[in-house]
């Protein structure tokens, strides 16, 4: 009976995938939900690829999963990836359905699966990764994940014993997952701008796990991420099996093209890779991807060639210049003080005056419940009190809560604008000469970012037309804007 239910579920799920493809709803996890409804043990029964690589962690899962998958494809390796669906049970089921024939035969040798860290307790008993990357374990929405040590306990408890781990050594919570499993560590050596102490509001690992005295840092990046040690008992962060080192080449100092590179080294080999995006959290994402590919048995020279063809996907980071105005879009995770603080830090490291649209409200959640604002007080809004931040625009039901929090953080009241709808937010900007406009948005829903960006691009062009800058009638300028809008919609 179970075999018949499985066959029926597979056929109907395949038909659902076809229907969704025709109707352009390819990113849904509905086929997986349908299959699990018909056959509850579907995920256990479906044939899986011979090699399964899992990607989990609080932040960076999607970026790293896509980067690894794209690199493998650039090496002409067929890979199954759930970038088109969700990272929970139904999404992974949908992905595996796409990877088998109508008769249930597996068509790919390798799967790279983004796995929600909390959903791992359901997934790991049925889909055992041969290799699992943990990008980081940090504070997320308190309503969803509670605390990173709670997530660490879930991963440890349900971790398959055969799974080899690739762990972030600079994150003591992530590096402590499943201590009895085989493991390799990656990290990034000291960089310009590193600190000796944590200056952020969030510090989820301040105490030595051995002697319970306060930890210190050789270098600290943000929150509890960095090279930690205990001055009392000698406890230290794990050593690196894969060491990232940031390099800057200039025409005077090197024959290489000017730019930033990341050198990744092991005990026996070393290679320099182009930096895809120079925010610290994306440097970690890139090193994590390279370390995982090396653990999969890929050659460094092949990874370098593949990495050079990649970029951080446009739904995470993108920019366009309209005359003297630079418009940058960045994904800024909803209800997540840690991720939002990282984005603020990156913005404040960039030169020039700037304006910010903070659009990471939870619009879909607001239909059924009220957003908890406690994350506002874990987030480093103090970073926005800098004189270079000329305006911050917030919208919706929580606009005045955010305004109040920013005033407490030292942001001048006259620099904060509250609007009702996110489509009104771009109109509250000034679009001054040499402006840097940062549009920060979440995934609830994702459409907020592209729609607000289109409006901002149009307003910036109108400003340039009035001031005698590049005219919208210019063929080349029109094509840039049109291409940008089209790419934003497709991303």
Tab-separated table of C-alpha atoms in Angstrom:
chain	number	residue	atom	x	y	z
A	1	UNK	CA	0.000	0.000	0.000
A	2	UNK	CA	2.858	2.364	0.877
A	3	UNK	CA	4.476	1.824	-2.519
A	4	UNK	CA	1.234	2.667	-4.313
A	5	UNK	CA	0.735	5.826	-2.206
A	6	UNK	CA	4.305	6.861	-2.979
A	7	UNK	CA	3.800	6.336	-6.726
A	8	UNK	CA	0.554	8.326	-6.731
A	9	UNK	CA	2.172	11.120	-4.707
A	10	UNK	CA	5.158	11.269	-7.088
A	11	UNK	CA	3.005	11.459	-10.225
A	12	UNK	CA	0.713	14.145	-8.799
A	13	UNK	CA	3.686	16.156	-7.485
A	14	UNK	CA	5.334	15.955	-10.927
A	15	UNK	CA	2.130	17.230	-12.509
A	16	UNK	CA	2.008	20.042	-9.942
A	17	UNK	CA	5.570	21.061	-10.851
A	18	UNK	CA	4.603	21.141	-14.525
A	19	UNK	CA	1.497	23.228	-13.814
A	20	UNK	CA	3.423	25.659	-11.637
A	21	UNK	CA	6.100	26.004	-14.300
A	22	UNK	CA	3.476	26.871	-16.917
A	23	UNK	CA	1.844	29.425	-14.592
A	24	UNK	CA	5.250	30.913	-13.600
A	25	UNK	CA	5.026	29.950	-9.908
A	26	UNK	CA	8.236	27.920	-9.971
A	27	UNK	CA	9.492	28.873	-6.492
A	28	UNK	CA	6.690	27.288	-4.467
A	29	UNK	CA	7.013	24.242	-2.218
A	30	UNK	CA	3.451	23.101	-3.032
A	31	UNK	CA	4.517	19.863	-4.835
A	32	UNK	CA	6.378	18.757	-1.709
A	33	UNK	CA	3.452	19.576	0.548
A	34	UNK	CA	1.143	17.666	-1.762
A	35	UNK	CA	3.405	14.608	-1.836
A	36	UNK	CA	3.752	14.566	1.964
A	37	UNK	CA	0.000	14.899	2.377
A	38	UNK	CA	-0.645	11.871	0.183
A	39	UNK	CA	2.317	9.836	1.425
A	40	UNK	CA	3.589	10.968	4.869
A	41	UNK	CA	6.796	8.884	4.549
A	42	UNK	CA	7.503	10.217	1.037
A	43	UNK	CA	10.796	11.862	2.015
A	44	UNK	CA	12.057	8.590	3.429
A	45	UNK	CA	11.073	6.606	0.332
A	46	UNK	CA	12.290	8.893	-2.464
A	47	UNK	CA	15.612	7.973	-4.091
A	48	UNK	CA	18.332	10.476	-3.192
A	49	UNK	CA	21.606	11.538	-4.840
A	50	UNK	CA	24.712	9.574	-3.924
A	51	UNK	CA	26.393	12.668	-2.428
A	52	UNK	CA	24.404	15.131	-0.303
A	53	UNK	CA	25.913	18.414	0.918
A	54	UNK	CA	23.848	20.372	3.448
A	55	UNK	CA	24.108	24.103	4.131
A	56	UNK	CA	22.648	25.420	7.379
A	57	UNK	CA	23.115	28.307	9.800
A	58	UNK	CA	21.292	31.461	10.822
A	59	UNK	CA	22.541	33.754	8.059
A	60	UNK	CA	24.132	33.211	4.660
A	61	UNK	CA	22.552	29.837	3.818
A	62	UNK	CA	20.999	30.905	0.534
A	63	UNK	CA	24.030	32.903	-0.637
A	64	UNK	CA	26.467	30.079	0.107
A	65	UNK	CA	24.197	27.324	-1.208
A	66	UNK	CA	23.735	29.143	-4.519
A	67	UNK	CA	27.434	29.968	-4.749
A	68	UNK	CA	28.492	26.342	-4.223
A	69	UNK	CA	25.887	25.061	-6.686
A	70	UNK	CA	26.851	27.614	-9.347
A	71	UNK	CA	30.539	26.778	-8.951
A	72	UNK	CA	29.830	23.058	-9.380
A	73	UNK	CA	27.825	23.777	-12.528
A	74	UNK	CA	30.702	25.906	-13.821
A	75	UNK	CA	32.843	22.776	-13.398
A	76	UNK	CA	30.311	20.820	-15.509
A	77	UNK	CA	29.045	18.882	-12.480
A	78	UNK	CA	25.317	18.220	-12.412
A	79	UNK	CA	23.938	19.371	-9.084
A	80	UNK	CA	20.470	19.368	-7.543
A	81	UNK	CA	19.747	22.477	-5.453
A	82	UNK	CA	16.655	23.824	-3.681
A	83	UNK	CA	17.211	27.455	-4.633
A	84	UNK	CA	13.781	27.398	-6.316
A	85	UNK	CA	11.948	26.328	-3.138
A	86	UNK	CA	12.038	26.568	0.624
A	87	UNK	CA	14.590	25.058	2.995
A	88	UNK	CA	12.113	23.208	5.231
A	89	UNK	CA	10.717	19.677	4.799
A	90	UNK	CA	8.268	20.532	2.018
A	91	UNK	CA	10.835	22.547	0.057
A	92	UNK	CA	13.497	19.839	0.233
A	93	UNK	CA	10.875	17.266	-0.770
A	94	UNK	CA	9.996	19.411	-3.807
A	95	UNK	CA	13.680	19.646	-4.707
A	96	UNK	CA	14.156	15.861	-4.520
A	97	UNK	CA	11.003	15.329	-6.626
A	98	UNK	CA	12.568	17.525	-9.321
A	99	UNK	CA	15.657	15.328	-9.116
A	100	UNK	CA	13.989	12.024	-9.970
A	101	UNK	CA	12.275	10.682	-13.070
A	102	UNK	CA	8.572	9.906	-13.242
A	103	UNK	CA	9.525	6.344	-12.279
A	104	UNK	CA	11.448	7.542	-9.218
A	105	UNK	CA	14.985	7.099	-10.575
A	106	UNK	CA	17.474	9.684	-9.273
A	107	UNK	CA	18.988	11.816	-12.081
A	108	UNK	CA	21.720	13.756	-10.244
A	109	UNK	CA	24.813	12.461	-8.530
A	110	UNK	CA	25.129	15.429	-6.162
A	111	UNK	CA	22.681	17.541	-4.170
A	112	UNK	CA	23.461	20.813	-2.399
A	113	UNK	CA	20.572	21.412	-0.016
A	114	UNK	CA	19.933	24.547	1.996
A	115	UNK	CA	18.471	23.280	5.289
A	116	UNK	CA	16.654	25.412	7.824
A	117	UNK	CA	18.489	24.912	11.101
A	118	UNK	CA	15.305	24.408	13.134
A	119	UNK	CA	13.784	22.053	10.540
A	120	UNK	CA	16.894	19.856	10.726
A	121	UNK	CA	15.244	17.728	13.412
A	122	UNK	CA	12.705	16.599	10.800
A	123	UNK	CA	15.076	16.446	7.828
A	124	UNK	CA	18.258	14.838	9.232
A	125	UNK	CA	16.645	11.489	10.162
A	126	UNK	CA	15.424	11.116	6.548
A	127	UNK	CA	18.041	12.977	4.470
A	128	UNK	CA	21.504	12.386	5.899
A	129	UNK	CA	24.108	14.836	4.551
A	130	UNK	CA	27.543	13.408	3.819
A	131	UNK	CA	28.917	16.910	4.432
A	132	UNK	CA	27.257	19.758	6.341
A	133	UNK	CA	28.380	23.390	6.378
A	134	UNK	CA	27.285	25.525	9.351
A	135	UNK	CA	27.810	29.135	8.264
A	136	UNK	CA	27.103	30.637	11.717
A	137	UNK	CA	24.654	30.388	14.613
A	138	UNK	CA	23.533	33.823	15.706
A	139	UNK	CA	20.584	35.530	17.295
A	140	UNK	CA	17.527	35.439	15.041
A	141	UNK	CA	13.878	36.318	15.593
A	142	UNK	CA	13.247	35.512	19.259
A	143	UNK	CA	9.760	34.232	18.414
A	144	UNK	CA	11.125	31.729	15.914
A	145	UNK	CA	14.503	30.577	17.186
A	146	UNK	CA	14.697	31.725	20.780
A	147	UNK	CA	18.495	31.679	21.188
A	148	UNK	CA	21.419	30.357	19.102
A	149	UNK	CA	22.478	27.854	21.799
A	150	UNK	CA	19.006	26.307	21.545
A	151	UNK	CA	19.544	25.866	17.796
A	152	UNK	CA	23.014	24.439	18.475
A	153	UNK	CA	21.408	21.805	20.723
A	154	UNK	CA	18.883	20.857	18.021
A	155	UNK	CA	21.608	20.441	15.384
A	156	UNK	CA	23.766	18.421	17.777
A	157	UNK	CA	20.953	16.133	18.912
A	158	UNK	CA	19.716	15.247	15.420
A	159	UNK	CA	23.045	15.249	13.589
A	160	UNK	CA	23.689	11.950	11.747
A	161	UNK	CA	26.837	10.352	13.127
A	162	UNK	CA	28.351	9.856	9.647
A	163	UNK	CA	28.047	13.538	8.656
A	164	UNK	CA	31.305	15.461	8.336
A	165	UNK	CA	31.030	19.091	9.413
A	166	UNK	CA	32.542	22.294	8.016
A	167	UNK	CA	32.295	24.875	10.804
A	168	UNK	CA	32.986	28.572	11.315
A	169	UNK	CA	35.843	28.655	13.831
A	170	UNK	CA	35.272	32.374	14.469
A	171	UNK	CA	31.791	31.641	15.846
A	172	UNK	CA	32.075	29.651	19.069
A	173	UNK	CA	28.414	28.639	18.989
A	174	UNK	CA	28.613	27.247	15.441
A	175	UNK	CA	31.990	25.605	16.037
A	176	UNK	CA	30.564	23.691	19.009
A	177	UNK	CA	27.919	21.801	17.011
A	178	UNK	CA	27.968	17.963	17.343
A	179	UNK	CA	31.415	17.683	18.987
A	180	UNK	CA	31.669	13.923	18.359
A	181	UNK	CA	31.329	14.281	14.555
A	182	UNK	CA	34.352	14.617	12.236
A	183	UNK	CA	34.940	18.287	11.464
A	184	UNK	CA	36.974	20.912	9.651
A	185	UNK	CA	37.149	24.611	10.547
A	186	UNK	CA	37.365	27.759	8.452
A	187	UNK	CA	38.006	31.345	9.516
A	188	UNK	CA	39.454	34.669	8.444
A	189	UNK	CA	42.773	35.963	9.780
A	190	UNK	CA	43.185	39.496	11.168
A	191	UNK	CA	41.980	42.313	8.911
A	192	UNK	CA	42.161	46.120	8.955
A	193	UNK	CA	39.274	47.444	11.023
A	194	UNK	CA	39.220	44.533	13.473
A	195	UNK	CA	38.549	45.344	17.132
A	196	UNK	CA	39.903	43.952	20.395
A	197	UNK	CA	36.518	44.019	22.140
A	198	UNK	CA	32.911	43.523	21.111
A	199	UNK	CA	31.226	46.918	20.752
A	200	UNK	CA	27.852	45.581	19.566
A	201	UNK	CA	24.717	45.184	21.659
A	202	UNK	CA	24.540	41.448	20.924
A	203	UNK	CA	27.141	39.243	22.596
A	204	UNK	CA	25.868	35.675	22.861
A	205	UNK	CA	29.149	34.048	23.950
A	206	UNK	CA	30.852	36.335	26.482
A	207	UNK	CA	31.910	33.666	29.023
A	208	UNK	CA	34.571	30.966	28.831
A	209	UNK	CA	32.898	27.521	28.691
A	210	UNK	CA	35.709	26.034	30.813
A	211	UNK	CA	36.349	28.416	33.732
A	212	UNK	CA	33.374	30.775	33.289
A	213	UNK	CA	35.500	33.921	33.236
A	214	UNK	CA	35.078	36.613	30.591
A	215	UNK	CA	36.559	35.884	27.173
A	216	UNK	CA	38.926	38.258	25.355
A	217	UNK	CA	39.730	38.597	21.632
A	218	UNK	CA	42.834	38.603	19.492
A	219	UNK	CA	40.482	40.232	16.987
A	220	UNK	CA	36.751	40.794	16.956
A	221	UNK	CA	34.626	41.398	13.849
A	222	UNK	CA	31.206	41.945	15.395
A	223	UNK	CA	29.146	40.552	18.251
A	224	UNK	CA	30.848	37.318	19.388
A	225	UNK	CA	32.495	36.599	16.020
A	226	UNK	CA	36.287	36.684	16.036
A	227	UNK	CA	39.335	34.930	17.457
A	228	UNK	CA	38.432	34.469	21.129
A	229	UNK	CA	40.553	33.253	24.043
A	230	UNK	CA	40.334	33.039	27.811
A	231	UNK	CA	43.073	34.983	29.660
A	232	UNK	CA	42.473	32.841	32.764
A	233	UNK	CA	42.482	29.193	31.657
A	234	UNK	CA	43.843	29.380	28.113
A	235	UNK	CA	40.719	28.206	26.266
A	236	UNK	CA	40.818	29.344	22.622
A	237	UNK	CA	38.742	29.330	19.464
A	238	UNK	CA	39.527	26.350	17.200
A	239	UNK	CA	42.424	26.647	14.791
A	240	UNK	CA	41.759	27.041	11.085
A	241	UNK	CA	41.955	24.175	8.600
A	242	UNK	CA	41.002	26.707	5.911
A	243	UNK	CA	42.416	30.177	6.539
A	244	UNK	CA	41.059	33.192	4.698
A	245	UNK	CA	43.311	36.240	4.365
A	246	UNK	CA	42.112	39.503	2.822
A	247	UNK	CA	44.555	41.047	0.319
A	248	UNK	CA	44.553	44.405	-1.462
A	249	UNK	CA	46.565	44.762	-4.644
A	250	UNK	CA	47.454	48.139	-6.132
A	251	UNK	CA	49.156	48.842	-9.465
A	252	UNK	CA	52.276	50.022	-7.637
A	253	UNK	CA	52.510	46.989	-5.379
A	254	UNK	CA	51.660	44.110	-7.665
A	255	UNK	CA	51.392	42.944	-11.233
A	256	UNK	CA	47.849	41.766	-10.475
A	257	UNK	CA	44.834	43.894	-11.405
A	258	UNK	CA	43.895	46.387	-8.720
A	259	UNK	CA	41.298	45.010	-6.323
A	260	UNK	CA	40.584	42.881	-3.290
A	261	UNK	CA	41.369	39.188	-3.133
A	262	UNK	CA	40.885	36.511	-0.508
A	263	UNK	CA	43.723	34.023	-0.073
A	264	UNK	CA	42.537	30.645	1.204
A	265	UNK	CA	45.249	28.407	2.619
A	266	UNK	CA	45.564	24.924	4.070
A	267	UNK	CA	48.651	23.235	5.488
A	268	UNK	CA	49.734	22.216	1.996
A	269	UNK	CA	48.215	24.617	-0.538
A	270	UNK	CA	47.133	28.181	-1.085
A	271	UNK	CA	45.247	30.124	-3.742
A	272	UNK	CA	43.969	33.678	-4.210
A	273	UNK	CA	40.344	34.241	-5.162
A	274	UNK	CA	38.624	37.437	-6.314
A	275	UNK	CA	36.442	39.007	-3.607
A	276	UNK	CA	32.823	38.803	-4.764
A	277	UNK	CA	31.548	41.399	-2.283
A	278	UNK	CA	33.677	43.020	0.393
A	279	UNK	CA	31.264	43.198	3.347
A	280	UNK	CA	32.671	41.084	6.174
A	281	UNK	CA	29.699	38.706	6.274
A	282	UNK	CA	30.037	38.026	2.542
A	283	UNK	CA	33.778	37.409	2.948
A	284	UNK	CA	32.821	34.683	5.440
A	285	UNK	CA	30.252	33.354	2.958
A	286	UNK	CA	32.882	33.117	0.234
A	287	UNK	CA	35.476	31.400	2.434
A	288	UNK	CA	32.779	29.003	3.689
A	289	UNK	CA	31.871	28.083	0.106
A	290	UNK	CA	35.513	27.544	-0.894
A	291	UNK	CA	36.191	25.385	2.191
A	292	UNK	CA	33.133	23.256	1.466
A	293	UNK	CA	34.084	22.783	-2.194
A	294	UNK	CA	37.578	21.714	-1.130
A	295	UNK	CA	36.071	19.210	1.319
A	296	UNK	CA	33.997	17.876	-1.569
A	297	UNK	CA	37.255	17.055	-3.339
A	298	UNK	CA	37.340	19.922	-5.826
A	299	UNK	CA	40.742	21.311	-6.874
A	300	UNK	CA	41.687	24.827	-5.798
A	301	UNK	CA	42.531	25.895	-9.342
A	302	UNK	CA	39.111	24.737	-10.575
A	303	UNK	CA	37.337	26.505	-7.719
A	304	UNK	CA	39.224	29.708	-8.538
A	305	UNK	CA	38.122	29.545	-12.161
A	306	UNK	CA	34.526	28.882	-11.122
A	307	UNK	CA	34.476	31.598	-8.426
A	308	UNK	CA	35.728	34.192	-10.914
A	309	UNK	CA	32.516	33.664	-12.913
A	310	UNK	CA	30.190	34.216	-9.928
A	311	UNK	CA	28.627	37.143	-8.121
A	312	UNK	CA	26.457	37.685	-5.055
A	313	UNK	CA	22.942	37.227	-6.431
A	314	UNK	CA	21.128	40.458	-7.211
A	315	UNK	CA	18.268	39.710	-4.832
A	316	UNK	CA	20.855	40.014	-2.010
A	317	UNK	CA	22.981	42.939	-3.212
A	318	UNK	CA	22.912	45.218	-6.243
A	319	UNK	CA	23.655	48.795	-7.248
A	320	UNK	CA	23.052	51.283	-10.052
A	321	UNK	CA	24.438	54.756	-10.640
A	322	UNK	CA	22.147	57.518	-11.979
A	323	UNK	CA	24.362	60.504	-12.716
A	324	UNK	CA	26.009	61.340	-9.376
A	325	UNK	CA	23.478	59.329	-7.331
A	326	UNK	CA	24.330	55.769	-6.321
A	327	UNK	CA	21.420	53.455	-5.433
A	328	UNK	CA	22.315	50.269	-3.540
A	329	UNK	CA	19.857	47.512	-2.642
A	330	UNK	CA	20.634	45.044	0.147
A	331	UNK	CA	18.684	42.200	1.689
A	332	UNK	CA	18.196	42.969	5.387
A	333	UNK	CA	16.625	40.033	7.218
A	334	UNK	CA	13.255	40.681	8.868
A	335	UNK	CA	13.050	40.734	12.685
A	336	UNK	CA	16.760	39.948	12.868
A	337	UNK	CA	18.815	42.449	14.872
A	338	UNK	CA	22.073	40.636	14.153
A	339	UNK	CA	21.704	40.668	10.355
A	340	UNK	CA	20.420	44.255	10.330
A	341	UNK	CA	23.372	45.415	12.435
A	342	UNK	CA	25.773	43.756	9.983
A	343	UNK	CA	24.174	45.680	7.122
A	344	UNK	CA	24.386	48.960	9.105
A	345	UNK	CA	28.076	48.318	9.815
A	346	UNK	CA	28.801	47.696	6.148
A	347	UNK	CA	26.980	50.881	5.131
A	348	UNK	CA	28.839	53.009	7.661
A	349	UNK	CA	32.198	51.724	6.395
A	350	UNK	CA	31.409	53.120	2.943
A	351	UNK	CA	32.533	56.682	2.137
A	352	UNK	CA	30.241	59.648	1.504
A	353	UNK	CA	26.891	60.975	2.713
A	354	UNK	CA	23.962	58.607	2.534
A	355	UNK	CA	20.221	58.111	2.885
A	356	UNK	CA	18.584	54.873	4.013
A	357	UNK	CA	15.209	53.289	3.285
A	358	UNK	CA	14.609	50.730	6.058
A	359	UNK	CA	11.897	48.551	4.517
A	360	UNK	CA	12.327	45.175	6.245
A	361	UNK	CA	8.869	45.185	7.843
A	362	UNK	CA	6.981	41.899	8.163
A	363	UNK	CA	3.979	42.666	5.976
A	364	UNK	CA	2.781	39.090	5.540
A	365	UNK	CA	3.056	38.298	9.243
A	366	UNK	CA	1.142	41.469	10.092
A	367	UNK	CA	-1.994	39.939	8.527
A	368	UNK	CA	-2.376	37.482	11.404
A	369	UNK	CA	-0.392	38.896	14.338
A	370	UNK	CA	1.528	41.928	15.593
A	371	UNK	CA	5.266	42.109	15.023
A	372	UNK	CA	7.323	41.864	18.210
A	373	UNK	CA	9.588	44.921	18.483
A	374	UNK	CA	12.144	43.509	20.915
A	375	UNK	CA	14.623	43.100	18.036
A	376	UNK	CA	14.790	46.901	17.756
A	377	UNK	CA	16.663	46.986	21.078
A	378	UNK	CA	19.178	44.295	20.114
A	379	UNK	CA	19.978	46.137	16.878
A	380	UNK	CA	22.818	48.681	16.685
A	381	UNK	CA	20.752	51.678	15.552
A	382	UNK	CA	23.425	53.800	17.212
A	383	UNK	CA	25.454	53.339	14.044
A	384	UNK	CA	22.946	55.552	12.208
A	385	UNK	CA	23.610	58.557	14.452
A	386	UNK	CA	26.588	59.353	12.209
A	387	UNK	CA	26.425	62.825	10.600
A	388	UNK	CA	26.880	61.247	7.170
A	389	UNK	CA	23.413	59.680	7.439
A	390	UNK	CA	21.263	62.527	6.125
A	391	UNK	CA	17.902	60.771	6.215
A	392	UNK	CA	16.335	57.480	7.326
A	393	UNK	CA	12.884	56.589	5.995
A	394	UNK	CA	10.657	53.970	7.679
A	395	UNK	CA	7.113	52.921	6.854
A	396	UNK	CA	4.011	51.122	8.058
A	397	UNK	CA	2.618	50.149	11.444
A	398	UNK	CA	6.055	50.006	13.094
A	399	UNK	CA	7.400	53.265	11.649
A	400	UNK	CA	6.892	55.187	14.890
A	401	UNK	CA	8.393	52.364	16.989
A	402	UNK	CA	11.478	52.514	14.786
A	403	UNK	CA	11.546	56.294	14.982
A	404	UNK	CA	11.452	56.143	18.783
A	405	UNK	CA	14.272	53.564	18.872
A	406	UNK	CA	16.441	55.685	16.550
A	407	UNK	CA	15.893	58.786	18.687
A	408	UNK	CA	17.065	56.777	21.725
A	409	UNK	CA	20.114	55.778	19.647
A	410	UNK	CA	21.004	59.428	19.010
A	411	UNK	CA	19.635	59.861	15.489
A	412	UNK	CA	18.351	63.429	15.061
A	413	UNK	CA	14.563	63.619	14.833
A	414	UNK	CA	14.718	65.901	11.809
A	415	UNK	CA	16.556	63.165	9.851
A	416	UNK	CA	13.825	60.535	10.329
A	417	UNK	CA	10.812	60.330	8.023
A	418	UNK	CA	7.772	58.077	8.612
A	419	UNK	CA	5.462	57.163	5.722
A	420	UNK	CA	2.384	54.945	5.494
A	421	UNK	CA	3.289	52.758	2.509
A	422	UNK	CA	6.639	51.452	1.252
A	423	UNK	CA	5.847	52.859	-2.190
A	424	UNK	CA	5.843	56.333	-0.608
A	425	UNK	CA	9.286	55.817	0.948
A	426	UNK	CA	11.428	56.728	-2.114
A	427	UNK	CA	9.562	60.039	-2.394
A	428	UNK	CA	10.747	61.012	1.104
A	429	UNK	CA	14.408	61.004	0.010
A	430	UNK	CA	16.361	64.122	-0.980
A	431	UNK	CA	18.380	62.805	-3.977
A	432	UNK	CA	21.167	65.304	-3.362
A	433	UNK	CA	24.375	65.531	-5.396
A	434	UNK	CA	26.653	62.514	-4.781
A	435	UNK	CA	23.924	60.840	-2.725
A	436	UNK	CA	24.313	57.184	-1.718
A	437	UNK	CA	20.848	55.673	-1.284
A	438	UNK	CA	20.623	52.319	0.514
A	439	UNK	CA	17.384	50.391	0.090
A	440	UNK	CA	17.193	47.703	2.778
A	441	UNK	CA	14.405	45.160	2.579
A	442	UNK	CA	13.466	41.720	3.855
A	443	UNK	CA	11.708	38.698	2.392
A	444	UNK	CA	8.237	39.256	3.849
A	445	UNK	CA	7.493	39.847	1.016
A	446	UNK	CA	10.496	40.149	-1.317
A	447	UNK	CA	8.586	42.388	-3.758
A	448	UNK	CA	9.100	45.435	-1.491
A	449	UNK	CA	12.732	45.825	-2.565
A	450	UNK	CA	12.328	45.726	-6.363
A	451	UNK	CA	9.211	47.918	-6.332
A	452	UNK	CA	10.755	50.581	-4.088
A	453	UNK	CA	13.962	50.456	-6.130
A	454	UNK	CA	12.132	51.060	-9.403
A	455	UNK	CA	10.490	54.152	-7.927
A	456	UNK	CA	13.798	55.426	-6.507
A	457	UNK	CA	15.544	54.923	-9.866
A	458	UNK	CA	12.825	56.892	-11.663
A	459	UNK	CA	12.929	59.732	-9.103
A	460	UNK	CA	16.734	59.863	-9.259
A	461	UNK	CA	16.596	60.141	-13.048
A	462	UNK	CA	14.009	62.919	-12.824
A	463	UNK	CA	16.316	64.735	-10.403
A	464	UNK	CA	19.213	64.388	-12.839
A	465	UNK	CA	17.053	65.651	-15.730
A	466	UNK	CA	16.063	68.761	-13.767
A	467	UNK	CA	19.614	69.474	-12.670
A	468	UNK	CA	21.070	69.108	-16.148
A	469	UNK	CA	22.661	65.728	-15.490
A	470	UNK	CA	22.488	62.705	-17.846
A	471	UNK	CA	19.153	62.888	-19.690
A	472	UNK	CA	16.653	60.041	-19.734
A	473	UNK	CA	16.568	60.448	-23.517
A	474	UNK	CA	20.089	59.056	-23.745
A	475	UNK	CA	19.919	55.625	-25.348
A	476	UNK	CA	22.708	54.217	-23.221
A	477	UNK	CA	21.258	55.642	-20.022
A	478	UNK	CA	17.782	54.341	-20.806
A	479	UNK	CA	19.172	50.891	-21.510
A	480	UNK	CA	20.987	50.805	-18.164
A	481	UNK	CA	17.825	51.690	-16.251
A	482	UNK	CA	15.643	49.301	-18.261
A	483	UNK	CA	18.108	46.452	-17.789
A	484	UNK	CA	18.391	47.187	-14.051
A	485	UNK	CA	14.608	47.121	-13.557
A	486	UNK	CA	14.284	43.920	-15.591
A	487	UNK	CA	17.035	42.181	-13.616
A	488	UNK	CA	15.524	43.277	-10.301
A	489	UNK	CA	12.158	41.805	-11.276
A	490	UNK	CA	13.662	38.517	-12.423
A	491	UNK	CA	15.853	38.234	-9.272
